[in-house]
C-alpha cells in the first residue's frame, strides 16, 4: 500500500508562456487578459493545503470560440491550460504546477434553455448551482446536486461532484445528459443528447465527467431536472456517539427508506458552527436529514426514521417544514468547513474523503476517529453518510512540518482502510494532486495505464491541466 507523500508534480518543471502567445492573448482579449500578480495569485490557490506558484496568465473567456482560440494557441506553443470555475476544489485541481494559463470560465454563465416538459436544462459552465435553482424554482423544478459550496456547474461536472442529495438523486455522473467540450488544439466535441438513454458508441459524456480538466474544457452542459417535491421536511437528531449516528444511518438505508439527505456532523463540527452562526445546537454527534415526497409519504418516512433513531439512542429531534426553518438547520452543514477552520486560527486543512459500502461505514469511521484521537491533532468530521461517504478534516499549523506529516499519515491510513473495506479513495473530491498514488492502489497499474493511454491520445502534448490525476507525467 502506498503511503501519502507530497506529489512530485509540486516540484516539477514549469513551462514558460512565450511572449508571442502573451501578445496574441492581449490582442484577442484586451482587458480580459490579466497578468497582475493579485489576480494570478487568486487563480493559483484553492482549498487544498498546497502552495504553488501562480499561473503566468489569467484569461476571462466569454464564449466557446474564445476557449477554442486559447487551446489552439496553447497547443501550438505547448503551454499548459488550467480551467478555473469557482475555485472551491479541495485536492489541488486548479493549481498551475507547470505554470501556464488559468482559463476563467465564470463569465460563461448563461442558462441557454430550460426544457421543462423534458425535465432538462442546458447551461454554460460558469452557471452556479444556486443561480440555476433560483431560475428553476419559478417553473416548479430543481437541480438536486448540492456539494455544499456554490460551485460552478462546469467544475462540478469536471470533478464528478455529488453532495448532500446524492443518496436519493445520484451524482453528476447520473445527471449529465450531454456536453460540449473543447479539446486540445481547439476542436469541439458534442457528447450525448437530451434523450434519457442511448446505446450509440462509446459513452464520451462519462469520459469527460470526472476528467478534472485533463482532457478538455467543458463549454456547455445538458442536465437532468426534477420536479420540486410536494412536501419537504427536515430534521436534526443528536446521538451519544458517532457510532450510534452511523448505526442509525445504516438501518435507514438497509430498510429502504427513500431519504433525500442524511448528513453527519461530529461534536467538533457542531461546536464550530455554533460559534460561527450562534445556532445553540447540542454539541454532540448529529444527523441532519431531509425527506421529499407527498405529505403522506414524508410523514411516513419521518416516523420510521425517528423510531430507528430512538432505538439507537437518538434524542432531541427537531423538525422543520418551512423553508426558513430548513435553511436554519442546513446552515450548520453548509458552513461546516469554514466554521471548522476558525477552531484553530491561522491553520490549514488537510481534507480527505472516502466512500465505502454502507455495511462497512461504522467500521471505517470508528477506526479513523480512534487514530486521529490518538494523534492529538485537531479534526472535524462531516459526511454524506447516506451513501457511505464521509470527510475528515485535519487542522494543521502550516509552520509545523510534523503536523503536516501526521495529517498525511492519518489520511493514508484512512484511505487504505476504505480500499480494504471495498470502497474508494475519494467519493467526490477527485484525485487532483493529493490522491494520485491512491488511485494506483485502488484501480491497479493496468487500469491507470489505460487512463494514461486515453490521456495521451486526446492530449499528446499534455497541455490540459498537467500534473493532475496521474503520478508523474501523464505521458510517461
CSV table of C-alpha atoms in Angstrom, one decimal:
chain,number,residue,atom,x,y,z
A,1,UNK,CA,0.0,0.0,0.0
A,2,UNK,CA,1.3,3.4,-1.0
A,3,UNK,CA,2.0,5.9,1.8
A,4,UNK,CA,1.0,9.5,1.2
A,5,UNK,CA,3.7,12.0,0.3
A,6,UNK,CA,3.8,15.4,-1.3
A,7,UNK,CA,3.1,15.0,-5.0
A,8,UNK,CA,6.1,15.0,-7.3
A,9,UNK,CA,4.2,17.4,-9.6
A,10,UNK,CA,4.7,20.2,-6.9
A,11,UNK,CA,8.4,20.3,-7.7
A,12,UNK,CA,8.2,19.6,-11.4
A,13,UNK,CA,9.5,21.9,-14.2
A,14,UNK,CA,7.5,24.9,-15.3
A,15,UNK,CA,6.7,25.7,-18.9
A,16,UNK,CA,7.2,29.3,-19.9
A,17,UNK,CA,4.5,31.2,-21.7
A,18,UNK,CA,6.3,32.7,-24.7
A,19,UNK,CA,5.9,36.4,-25.4
A,20,UNK,CA,4.4,35.6,-28.8
A,21,UNK,CA,1.5,33.8,-27.1
A,22,UNK,CA,1.0,36.5,-24.5
A,23,UNK,CA,0.8,39.1,-27.2
A,24,UNK,CA,-1.8,37.1,-29.1
A,25,UNK,CA,-3.9,36.9,-26.0
A,26,UNK,CA,-3.6,40.6,-25.3
A,27,UNK,CA,-4.8,41.4,-28.8
A,28,UNK,CA,-7.7,39.0,-28.6
A,29,UNK,CA,-8.9,39.6,-25.0
A,30,UNK,CA,-7.8,43.1,-24.2
A,31,UNK,CA,-8.5,43.8,-20.5
A,32,UNK,CA,-9.7,40.2,-20.1
A,33,UNK,CA,-6.1,39.1,-20.4
A,34,UNK,CA,-4.7,39.7,-16.9
A,35,UNK,CA,-1.1,39.5,-15.8
A,36,UNK,CA,-1.3,41.2,-12.4
A,37,UNK,CA,0.1,39.3,-9.5
A,38,UNK,CA,-3.0,39.7,-7.4
A,39,UNK,CA,-5.3,38.1,-10.0
A,40,UNK,CA,-2.8,35.4,-10.8
A,41,UNK,CA,-2.5,34.5,-7.1
A,42,UNK,CA,-6.3,34.4,-6.7
A,43,UNK,CA,-6.4,31.9,-9.6
A,44,UNK,CA,-3.5,29.9,-8.2
A,45,UNK,CA,-5.0,28.9,-4.9
A,46,UNK,CA,-7.8,26.6,-3.9
A,47,UNK,CA,-8.9,25.0,-0.7
A,48,UNK,CA,-6.1,22.4,-0.7
A,49,UNK,CA,-3.1,22.7,1.6
A,50,UNK,CA,-0.6,23.1,-1.3
A,51,UNK,CA,1.4,26.2,-2.0
A,52,UNK,CA,2.3,26.6,-5.7
A,53,UNK,CA,3.5,29.4,-7.9
A,54,UNK,CA,0.5,31.1,-9.6
A,55,UNK,CA,-0.2,30.8,-13.3
A,56,UNK,CA,1.6,33.1,-15.7
A,57,UNK,CA,-1.6,34.5,-17.2
A,58,UNK,CA,-5.3,34.6,-16.5
A,59,UNK,CA,-7.8,34.8,-19.3
A,60,UNK,CA,-11.5,35.6,-18.8
A,61,UNK,CA,-13.3,33.9,-21.7
A,62,UNK,CA,-16.9,34.6,-22.7
A,63,UNK,CA,-17.6,32.1,-25.5
A,64,UNK,CA,-16.8,28.6,-26.8
A,65,UNK,CA,-15.0,30.3,-29.7
A,66,UNK,CA,-12.7,32.0,-27.3
A,67,UNK,CA,-11.9,28.8,-25.5
A,68,UNK,CA,-11.1,27.1,-28.8
A,69,UNK,CA,-8.8,30.0,-29.7
A,70,UNK,CA,-6.9,29.7,-26.4
A,71,UNK,CA,-6.5,25.9,-26.7
A,72,UNK,CA,-5.3,26.1,-30.3
A,73,UNK,CA,-2.7,28.7,-29.3
A,74,UNK,CA,-1.7,26.7,-26.2
A,75,UNK,CA,-1.2,23.6,-28.3
A,76,UNK,CA,0.9,25.4,-30.8
A,77,UNK,CA,3.2,26.6,-28.1
A,78,UNK,CA,2.9,23.5,-25.7
A,79,UNK,CA,1.7,25.7,-22.9
A,80,UNK,CA,-0.5,24.4,-20.0
A,81,UNK,CA,-4.1,25.4,-19.6
A,82,UNK,CA,-5.9,25.1,-16.3
A,83,UNK,CA,-9.7,25.5,-16.4
A,84,UNK,CA,-11.0,27.6,-13.5
A,85,UNK,CA,-14.6,27.7,-12.2
A,86,UNK,CA,-15.4,28.9,-8.7
A,87,UNK,CA,-12.1,27.9,-7.1
A,88,UNK,CA,-13.7,25.6,-4.5
A,89,UNK,CA,-11.7,22.4,-5.2
A,90,UNK,CA,-10.1,20.6,-2.3
A,91,UNK,CA,-7.4,18.5,-4.0
A,92,UNK,CA,-5.3,21.0,-5.9
A,93,UNK,CA,-7.1,20.6,-9.2
A,94,UNK,CA,-6.7,24.2,-10.3
A,95,UNK,CA,-3.0,24.7,-9.2
A,96,UNK,CA,-0.6,25.7,-12.0
A,97,UNK,CA,2.1,23.2,-11.1
A,98,UNK,CA,3.7,23.7,-14.5
A,99,UNK,CA,2.8,27.4,-15.0
A,100,UNK,CA,0.7,28.4,-18.0
A,101,UNK,CA,-2.7,29.9,-18.4
A,102,UNK,CA,-5.6,29.9,-16.0
A,103,UNK,CA,-8.8,29.9,-18.1
A,104,UNK,CA,-11.5,31.5,-16.1
A,105,UNK,CA,-15.0,30.4,-17.3
A,106,UNK,CA,-17.1,32.3,-14.8
A,107,UNK,CA,-18.3,34.8,-17.4
A,108,UNK,CA,-19.8,31.9,-19.5
A,109,UNK,CA,-22.8,32.0,-17.2
A,110,UNK,CA,-25.9,31.9,-19.4
A,111,UNK,CA,-28.8,29.5,-18.9
A,112,UNK,CA,-29.3,28.6,-22.5
A,113,UNK,CA,-32.6,26.7,-22.5
A,114,UNK,CA,-34.9,25.2,-19.9
A,115,UNK,CA,-36.9,22.3,-21.4
A,116,UNK,CA,-39.4,22.0,-18.6
A,117,UNK,CA,-41.5,19.4,-20.5
A,118,UNK,CA,-38.5,17.1,-20.8
A,119,UNK,CA,-37.1,17.9,-17.3
A,120,UNK,CA,-33.8,19.1,-18.8
A,121,UNK,CA,-31.8,22.3,-18.9
A,122,UNK,CA,-28.8,23.4,-21.0
A,123,UNK,CA,-26.3,25.8,-19.4
A,124,UNK,CA,-22.9,27.3,-19.8
A,125,UNK,CA,-20.2,26.1,-17.4
A,126,UNK,CA,-19.9,29.2,-15.3
A,127,UNK,CA,-23.5,29.0,-14.1
A,128,UNK,CA,-23.6,28.2,-10.4
A,129,UNK,CA,-26.0,25.8,-8.8
A,130,UNK,CA,-27.6,28.5,-6.6
A,131,UNK,CA,-28.3,30.7,-9.7
A,132,UNK,CA,-29.7,27.7,-11.6
A,133,UNK,CA,-32.1,26.7,-8.9
A,134,UNK,CA,-33.2,30.4,-8.4
A,135,UNK,CA,-34.3,30.3,-12.1
A,136,UNK,CA,-35.8,26.9,-12.0
A,137,UNK,CA,-37.9,27.5,-8.9
A,138,UNK,CA,-40.4,29.6,-10.8
A,139,UNK,CA,-41.2,26.6,-13.0
A,140,UNK,CA,-41.6,24.1,-10.2
A,141,UNK,CA,-38.3,22.4,-10.9
A,142,UNK,CA,-34.9,22.0,-9.3
A,143,UNK,CA,-31.4,20.6,-9.8
A,144,UNK,CA,-30.6,18.4,-6.8
A,145,UNK,CA,-26.8,18.1,-6.8
A,146,UNK,CA,-25.5,20.1,-3.8
A,147,UNK,CA,-21.8,19.8,-2.9
A,148,UNK,CA,-22.2,22.5,-0.2
A,149,UNK,CA,-20.2,25.3,-1.9
A,150,UNK,CA,-21.8,27.4,-4.6
A,151,UNK,CA,-19.7,25.7,-7.2
A,152,UNK,CA,-19.9,26.2,-10.9
A,153,UNK,CA,-21.7,23.5,-12.9
A,154,UNK,CA,-18.7,23.1,-15.2
A,155,UNK,CA,-16.4,22.5,-12.3
A,156,UNK,CA,-18.9,20.2,-10.6
A,157,UNK,CA,-19.0,18.0,-13.8
A,158,UNK,CA,-15.3,18.1,-14.2
A,159,UNK,CA,-14.8,16.7,-10.7
A,160,UNK,CA,-17.9,14.4,-10.7
A,161,UNK,CA,-19.4,16.2,-7.7
A,162,UNK,CA,-22.2,14.8,-5.6
A,163,UNK,CA,-23.0,16.1,-2.1
A,164,UNK,CA,-25.9,16.1,0.3
A,165,UNK,CA,-28.7,14.9,-2.1
A,166,UNK,CA,-26.7,12.0,-3.7
A,167,UNK,CA,-28.3,9.3,-1.6
A,168,UNK,CA,-31.6,9.9,-3.5
A,169,UNK,CA,-30.7,11.7,-6.7
A,170,UNK,CA,-27.2,10.4,-7.5
A,171,UNK,CA,-24.1,12.3,-8.6
A,172,UNK,CA,-23.2,14.4,-11.6
A,173,UNK,CA,-22.4,11.1,-13.4
A,174,UNK,CA,-26.1,10.2,-13.4
A,175,UNK,CA,-27.4,13.8,-14.0
A,176,UNK,CA,-25.3,15.0,-17.0
A,177,UNK,CA,-27.0,14.0,-20.3
A,178,UNK,CA,-24.9,15.9,-22.8
A,179,UNK,CA,-21.8,18.1,-23.1
A,180,UNK,CA,-19.9,20.3,-25.5
A,181,UNK,CA,-16.2,20.1,-24.9
A,182,UNK,CA,-13.3,22.0,-26.5
A,183,UNK,CA,-10.4,19.6,-26.9
A,184,UNK,CA,-6.6,20.3,-27.1
A,185,UNK,CA,-5.9,22.0,-30.4
A,186,UNK,CA,-9.3,23.8,-30.4
A,187,UNK,CA,-11.7,21.2,-31.7
A,188,UNK,CA,-15.2,20.9,-30.4
A,189,UNK,CA,-16.8,17.6,-29.4
A,190,UNK,CA,-20.5,17.1,-28.7
A,191,UNK,CA,-21.3,14.2,-26.5
A,192,UNK,CA,-24.7,12.7,-25.6
A,193,UNK,CA,-28.2,14.2,-26.3
A,194,UNK,CA,-31.3,15.2,-24.4
A,195,UNK,CA,-32.7,11.7,-24.7
A,196,UNK,CA,-32.7,9.8,-21.4
A,197,UNK,CA,-30.8,6.9,-22.7
A,198,UNK,CA,-28.6,5.9,-25.7
A,199,UNK,CA,-26.5,2.9,-26.8
A,200,UNK,CA,-24.7,4.9,-29.6
A,201,UNK,CA,-21.0,4.3,-29.4
A,202,UNK,CA,-18.6,5.0,-26.5
A,203,UNK,CA,-20.0,6.9,-23.6
A,204,UNK,CA,-17.9,10.1,-24.1
A,205,UNK,CA,-20.1,12.1,-21.7
A,206,UNK,CA,-19.0,9.8,-18.8
A,207,UNK,CA,-15.4,10.1,-20.0
A,208,UNK,CA,-15.3,13.9,-19.6
A,209,UNK,CA,-17.4,13.9,-16.4
A,210,UNK,CA,-14.8,13.4,-13.7
A,211,UNK,CA,-11.8,14.1,-16.0
A,212,UNK,CA,-10.7,17.1,-13.9
A,213,UNK,CA,-9.9,19.3,-16.8
A,214,UNK,CA,-7.2,16.9,-18.1
A,215,UNK,CA,-8.9,16.1,-21.4
A,216,UNK,CA,-10.6,19.3,-22.5
A,217,UNK,CA,-12.7,22.3,-21.4
A,218,UNK,CA,-16.5,21.8,-20.9
A,219,UNK,CA,-18.3,24.7,-22.5
A,220,UNK,CA,-21.9,23.5,-22.3
A,221,UNK,CA,-23.9,21.0,-20.2
A,222,UNK,CA,-27.3,19.5,-20.5
A,223,UNK,CA,-28.6,18.3,-17.1
A,224,UNK,CA,-31.5,16.3,-15.7
A,225,UNK,CA,-34.0,18.2,-13.7
A,226,UNK,CA,-36.6,17.1,-11.1
A,227,UNK,CA,-40.0,18.4,-10.0
A,228,UNK,CA,-39.9,20.3,-6.7
A,229,UNK,CA,-41.4,17.8,-4.2
A,230,UNK,CA,-44.9,18.4,-2.9
A,231,UNK,CA,-43.7,18.3,0.6
A,232,UNK,CA,-40.3,18.7,2.2
A,233,UNK,CA,-39.4,18.1,5.9
A,234,UNK,CA,-36.0,18.4,7.6
A,235,UNK,CA,-34.9,17.1,11.0
A,236,UNK,CA,-31.9,17.0,13.2
A,237,UNK,CA,-31.3,14.4,15.8
A,238,UNK,CA,-28.5,14.1,18.4
A,239,UNK,CA,-26.6,10.9,19.4
A,240,UNK,CA,-24.4,9.9,22.3
A,241,UNK,CA,-21.7,8.8,19.9
A,242,UNK,CA,-20.7,8.9,16.2
A,243,UNK,CA,-21.2,5.1,16.2
A,244,UNK,CA,-24.8,5.5,17.2
A,245,UNK,CA,-25.5,8.0,14.5
A,246,UNK,CA,-23.8,5.8,11.9
A,247,UNK,CA,-25.7,2.7,13.0
A,248,UNK,CA,-28.9,4.7,12.6
A,249,UNK,CA,-27.9,5.7,9.1
A,250,UNK,CA,-27.1,2.1,8.1
A,251,UNK,CA,-30.5,0.9,9.3
A,252,UNK,CA,-32.3,3.7,7.4
A,253,UNK,CA,-30.6,2.7,4.2
A,254,UNK,CA,-30.9,-1.0,4.7
A,255,UNK,CA,-34.6,-0.7,5.3
A,256,UNK,CA,-35.1,1.1,2.0
A,257,UNK,CA,-36.3,4.4,3.4
A,258,UNK,CA,-36.1,6.9,0.4
A,259,UNK,CA,-34.5,9.6,2.5
A,260,UNK,CA,-33.3,12.6,0.4
A,261,UNK,CA,-30.4,13.8,2.6
A,262,UNK,CA,-28.7,12.2,5.6
A,263,UNK,CA,-25.7,14.2,6.8
A,264,UNK,CA,-23.4,13.6,9.8
A,265,UNK,CA,-21.7,16.2,11.9
A,266,UNK,CA,-19.4,15.2,14.7
A,267,UNK,CA,-19.3,17.1,18.0
A,268,UNK,CA,-16.3,19.2,16.9
A,269,UNK,CA,-18.1,20.4,13.8
A,270,UNK,CA,-21.3,21.2,15.8
A,271,UNK,CA,-19.2,23.2,18.3
A,272,UNK,CA,-17.6,25.1,15.4
A,273,UNK,CA,-20.9,26.0,13.6
A,274,UNK,CA,-22.4,27.1,17.0
A,275,UNK,CA,-19.5,29.5,17.4
A,276,UNK,CA,-19.7,30.7,13.8
A,277,UNK,CA,-23.5,31.0,13.4
A,278,UNK,CA,-24.8,31.2,17.0
A,279,UNK,CA,-27.1,28.2,16.5
A,280,UNK,CA,-27.2,26.9,20.0
A,281,UNK,CA,-27.2,23.3,19.0
A,282,UNK,CA,-26.4,20.4,21.4
A,283,UNK,CA,-22.7,19.7,20.9
A,284,UNK,CA,-22.7,16.0,20.2
A,285,UNK,CA,-22.8,13.8,17.1
A,286,UNK,CA,-25.7,14.9,14.9
A,287,UNK,CA,-27.6,13.7,11.9
A,288,UNK,CA,-29.3,16.2,9.6
A,289,UNK,CA,-32.0,14.6,7.5
A,290,UNK,CA,-34.4,15.7,4.8
A,291,UNK,CA,-37.5,13.9,3.3
A,292,UNK,CA,-39.1,14.6,-0.1
A,293,UNK,CA,-42.4,13.4,-1.5
A,294,UNK,CA,-46.1,13.8,-0.9
A,295,UNK,CA,-47.3,15.0,2.5
A,296,UNK,CA,-48.3,11.4,3.5
A,297,UNK,CA,-45.0,9.8,2.3
A,298,UNK,CA,-42.9,12.4,4.1
A,299,UNK,CA,-44.7,11.8,7.3
A,300,UNK,CA,-44.3,8.1,6.9
A,301,UNK,CA,-40.6,8.3,6.2
A,302,UNK,CA,-40.0,10.7,9.1
A,303,UNK,CA,-41.9,8.5,11.5
A,304,UNK,CA,-39.9,5.4,10.5
A,305,UNK,CA,-36.6,7.3,10.8
A,306,UNK,CA,-37.5,8.7,14.2
A,307,UNK,CA,-38.3,5.2,15.5
A,308,UNK,CA,-34.9,3.9,14.2
A,309,UNK,CA,-33.0,6.8,15.7
A,310,UNK,CA,-34.7,6.4,19.1
A,311,UNK,CA,-33.7,2.7,19.2
A,312,UNK,CA,-30.1,3.7,18.6
A,313,UNK,CA,-30.1,6.3,21.3
A,314,UNK,CA,-31.1,9.4,19.3
A,315,UNK,CA,-32.6,12.3,21.2
A,316,UNK,CA,-33.9,15.9,20.8
A,317,UNK,CA,-35.5,15.6,17.4
A,318,UNK,CA,-36.2,19.0,15.9
A,319,UNK,CA,-38.4,19.2,12.9
A,320,UNK,CA,-38.7,21.9,10.2
A,321,UNK,CA,-41.2,22.1,7.4
A,322,UNK,CA,-41.0,25.8,6.3
A,323,UNK,CA,-38.2,26.9,4.0
A,324,UNK,CA,-36.9,29.3,6.7
A,325,UNK,CA,-36.7,26.6,9.3
A,326,UNK,CA,-35.0,24.2,6.9
A,327,UNK,CA,-32.5,26.9,6.0
A,328,UNK,CA,-31.6,27.4,9.6
A,329,UNK,CA,-31.0,23.7,10.2
A,330,UNK,CA,-28.9,23.3,7.0
A,331,UNK,CA,-26.8,26.3,7.7
A,332,UNK,CA,-24.8,24.1,10.1
A,333,UNK,CA,-23.9,21.7,7.3
A,334,UNK,CA,-23.1,24.3,4.6
A,335,UNK,CA,-20.9,26.4,6.9
A,336,UNK,CA,-19.1,23.4,8.4
A,337,UNK,CA,-15.8,23.7,6.6
A,338,UNK,CA,-15.3,27.5,7.1
A,339,UNK,CA,-16.5,27.2,10.7
A,340,UNK,CA,-14.1,24.4,11.4
A,341,UNK,CA,-11.1,26.5,10.1
A,342,UNK,CA,-11.8,29.0,12.9
A,343,UNK,CA,-11.3,26.4,15.5
A,344,UNK,CA,-7.5,26.8,15.0
A,345,UNK,CA,-6.8,30.4,13.8
A,346,UNK,CA,-4.2,30.5,11.0
A,347,UNK,CA,-4.5,26.8,10.3
A,348,UNK,CA,-4.6,25.0,7.0
A,349,UNK,CA,-6.9,22.0,6.5
A,350,UNK,CA,-5.7,18.6,5.1
A,351,UNK,CA,-9.0,17.0,4.0
A,352,UNK,CA,-9.7,13.6,2.8
A,353,UNK,CA,-12.9,11.8,1.8
A,354,UNK,CA,-13.6,8.2,1.3
A,355,UNK,CA,-16.7,6.2,0.4
A,356,UNK,CA,-17.4,2.6,1.5
A,357,UNK,CA,-20.3,0.1,1.2
A,358,UNK,CA,-22.9,1.2,3.7
A,359,UNK,CA,-22.4,-2.0,5.8
A,360,UNK,CA,-18.8,-1.1,6.4
A,361,UNK,CA,-19.4,2.6,7.2
A,362,UNK,CA,-19.3,2.3,11.0
A,363,UNK,CA,-16.1,0.4,11.0
A,364,UNK,CA,-14.4,2.9,8.6
A,365,UNK,CA,-15.4,5.9,10.7
A,366,UNK,CA,-14.8,4.4,14.1
A,367,UNK,CA,-11.3,3.3,13.3
A,368,UNK,CA,-10.5,6.6,11.6
A,369,UNK,CA,-11.7,8.5,14.7
A,370,UNK,CA,-9.6,6.3,17.0
A,371,UNK,CA,-6.5,7.0,15.0
A,372,UNK,CA,-6.9,10.8,14.9
A,373,UNK,CA,-7.7,11.0,18.6
A,374,UNK,CA,-4.6,9.1,19.4
A,375,UNK,CA,-2.5,11.5,17.3
A,376,UNK,CA,-3.7,14.6,19.3
A,377,UNK,CA,-4.3,16.5,16.0
A,378,UNK,CA,-7.5,18.7,15.9
A,379,UNK,CA,-10.0,17.4,13.5
A,380,UNK,CA,-13.6,17.5,12.4
A,381,UNK,CA,-15.9,15.1,10.5
A,382,UNK,CA,-18.8,15.8,8.1
A,383,UNK,CA,-20.3,13.2,5.9
A,384,UNK,CA,-22.9,12.3,3.3
A,385,UNK,CA,-23.3,9.1,5.3
A,386,UNK,CA,-26.5,8.1,3.5
A,387,UNK,CA,-24.3,6.8,0.6
A,388,UNK,CA,-21.3,5.8,2.7
A,389,UNK,CA,-19.3,8.9,2.0
A,390,UNK,CA,-17.6,10.9,4.8
A,391,UNK,CA,-15.0,13.7,5.1
A,392,UNK,CA,-12.2,14.1,7.7
A,393,UNK,CA,-10.5,17.4,8.1
A,394,UNK,CA,-7.2,17.6,9.9
A,395,UNK,CA,-6.3,21.1,11.1
A,396,UNK,CA,-2.6,21.8,10.9
A,397,UNK,CA,-0.2,24.6,11.7
A,398,UNK,CA,1.5,25.3,8.3
A,399,UNK,CA,4.6,26.3,10.1
A,400,UNK,CA,5.0,22.9,11.8
A,401,UNK,CA,6.0,20.2,9.3
A,402,UNK,CA,5.4,17.5,11.9
A,403,UNK,CA,1.7,18.3,11.9
A,404,UNK,CA,1.5,18.1,8.1
A,405,UNK,CA,3.3,14.7,8.3
A,406,UNK,CA,0.9,13.4,10.9
A,407,UNK,CA,-2.1,14.6,8.8
A,408,UNK,CA,-0.8,12.9,5.7
A,409,UNK,CA,-0.1,9.7,7.6
A,410,UNK,CA,-3.7,9.6,9.0
A,411,UNK,CA,-5.1,10.4,5.6
A,412,UNK,CA,-3.2,7.5,4.1
A,413,UNK,CA,-4.4,5.1,6.8
A,414,UNK,CA,-8.0,6.2,6.3
A,415,UNK,CA,-7.8,5.7,2.5
A,416,UNK,CA,-6.1,2.3,2.9
A,417,UNK,CA,-8.9,1.2,5.3
A,418,UNK,CA,-11.5,2.3,2.7
A,419,UNK,CA,-9.9,0.3,0.0
A,420,UNK,CA,-9.6,-2.7,2.3
A,421,UNK,CA,-13.3,-2.5,3.0
A,422,UNK,CA,-14.3,-2.5,-0.6
A,423,UNK,CA,-14.6,1.3,-1.0
A,424,UNK,CA,-12.9,4.1,-2.9
A,425,UNK,CA,-10.1,6.6,-2.1
A,426,UNK,CA,-12.4,9.5,-3.0
A,427,UNK,CA,-16.2,9.7,-3.1
A,428,UNK,CA,-16.4,13.2,-4.6
A,429,UNK,CA,-13.3,15.3,-4.1
A,430,UNK,CA,-11.5,13.7,-7.0
A,431,UNK,CA,-7.8,12.8,-7.4
A,432,UNK,CA,-6.2,16.1,-8.3
A,433,UNK,CA,-2.7,16.3,-6.8
A,434,UNK,CA,-3.4,14.7,-3.5
A,435,UNK,CA,-4.6,11.2,-4.3
A,436,UNK,CA,-2.6,10.1,-7.3
A,437,UNK,CA,-0.8,7.3,-5.5
A,438,UNK,CA,-4.1,6.1,-4.0
A,439,UNK,CA,-5.6,5.9,-7.5
A,440,UNK,CA,-2.9,3.4,-8.4
A,441,UNK,CA,-3.7,1.4,-5.2
A,442,UNK,CA,-7.4,1.4,-6.0
A,443,UNK,CA,-7.5,0.9,-9.7
A,444,UNK,CA,-4.3,-1.0,-10.3
A,445,UNK,CA,-1.4,-0.4,-12.8
A,446,UNK,CA,-3.3,-1.8,-15.8
A,447,UNK,CA,-6.3,0.5,-15.4
A,448,UNK,CA,-4.2,3.5,-14.7
A,449,UNK,CA,-2.1,2.7,-17.8
A,450,UNK,CA,-5.3,2.6,-19.8
A,451,UNK,CA,-6.2,6.0,-18.4
A,452,UNK,CA,-2.8,7.3,-19.4
A,453,UNK,CA,-3.3,5.9,-22.9
A,454,UNK,CA,-6.6,7.8,-23.3
A,455,UNK,CA,-5.0,11.0,-22.0
A,456,UNK,CA,-2.1,10.7,-24.5
A,457,UNK,CA,-4.5,10.1,-27.3
A,458,UNK,CA,-6.6,13.2,-26.6
A,459,UNK,CA,-3.8,15.4,-25.3
A,460,UNK,CA,-0.4,14.3,-26.7
A,461,UNK,CA,1.4,17.4,-25.5
A,462,UNK,CA,-0.1,17.2,-22.0
A,463,UNK,CA,-1.3,20.8,-22.0
A,464,UNK,CA,-4.6,20.2,-20.3
A,465,UNK,CA,-4.2,20.6,-16.5
A,466,UNK,CA,-0.9,18.7,-16.4
A,467,UNK,CA,0.3,17.1,-13.2
A,468,UNK,CA,-3.1,16.0,-12.1
A,469,UNK,CA,-4.6,12.6,-11.6
A,470,UNK,CA,-1.6,10.6,-12.7
A,471,UNK,CA,1.6,10.1,-10.6
A,472,UNK,CA,4.5,11.7,-12.6
A,473,UNK,CA,3.8,12.8,-16.1
A,474,UNK,CA,0.6,11.7,-17.8
A,475,UNK,CA,2.5,10.8,-21.0
A,476,UNK,CA,5.3,8.9,-19.2
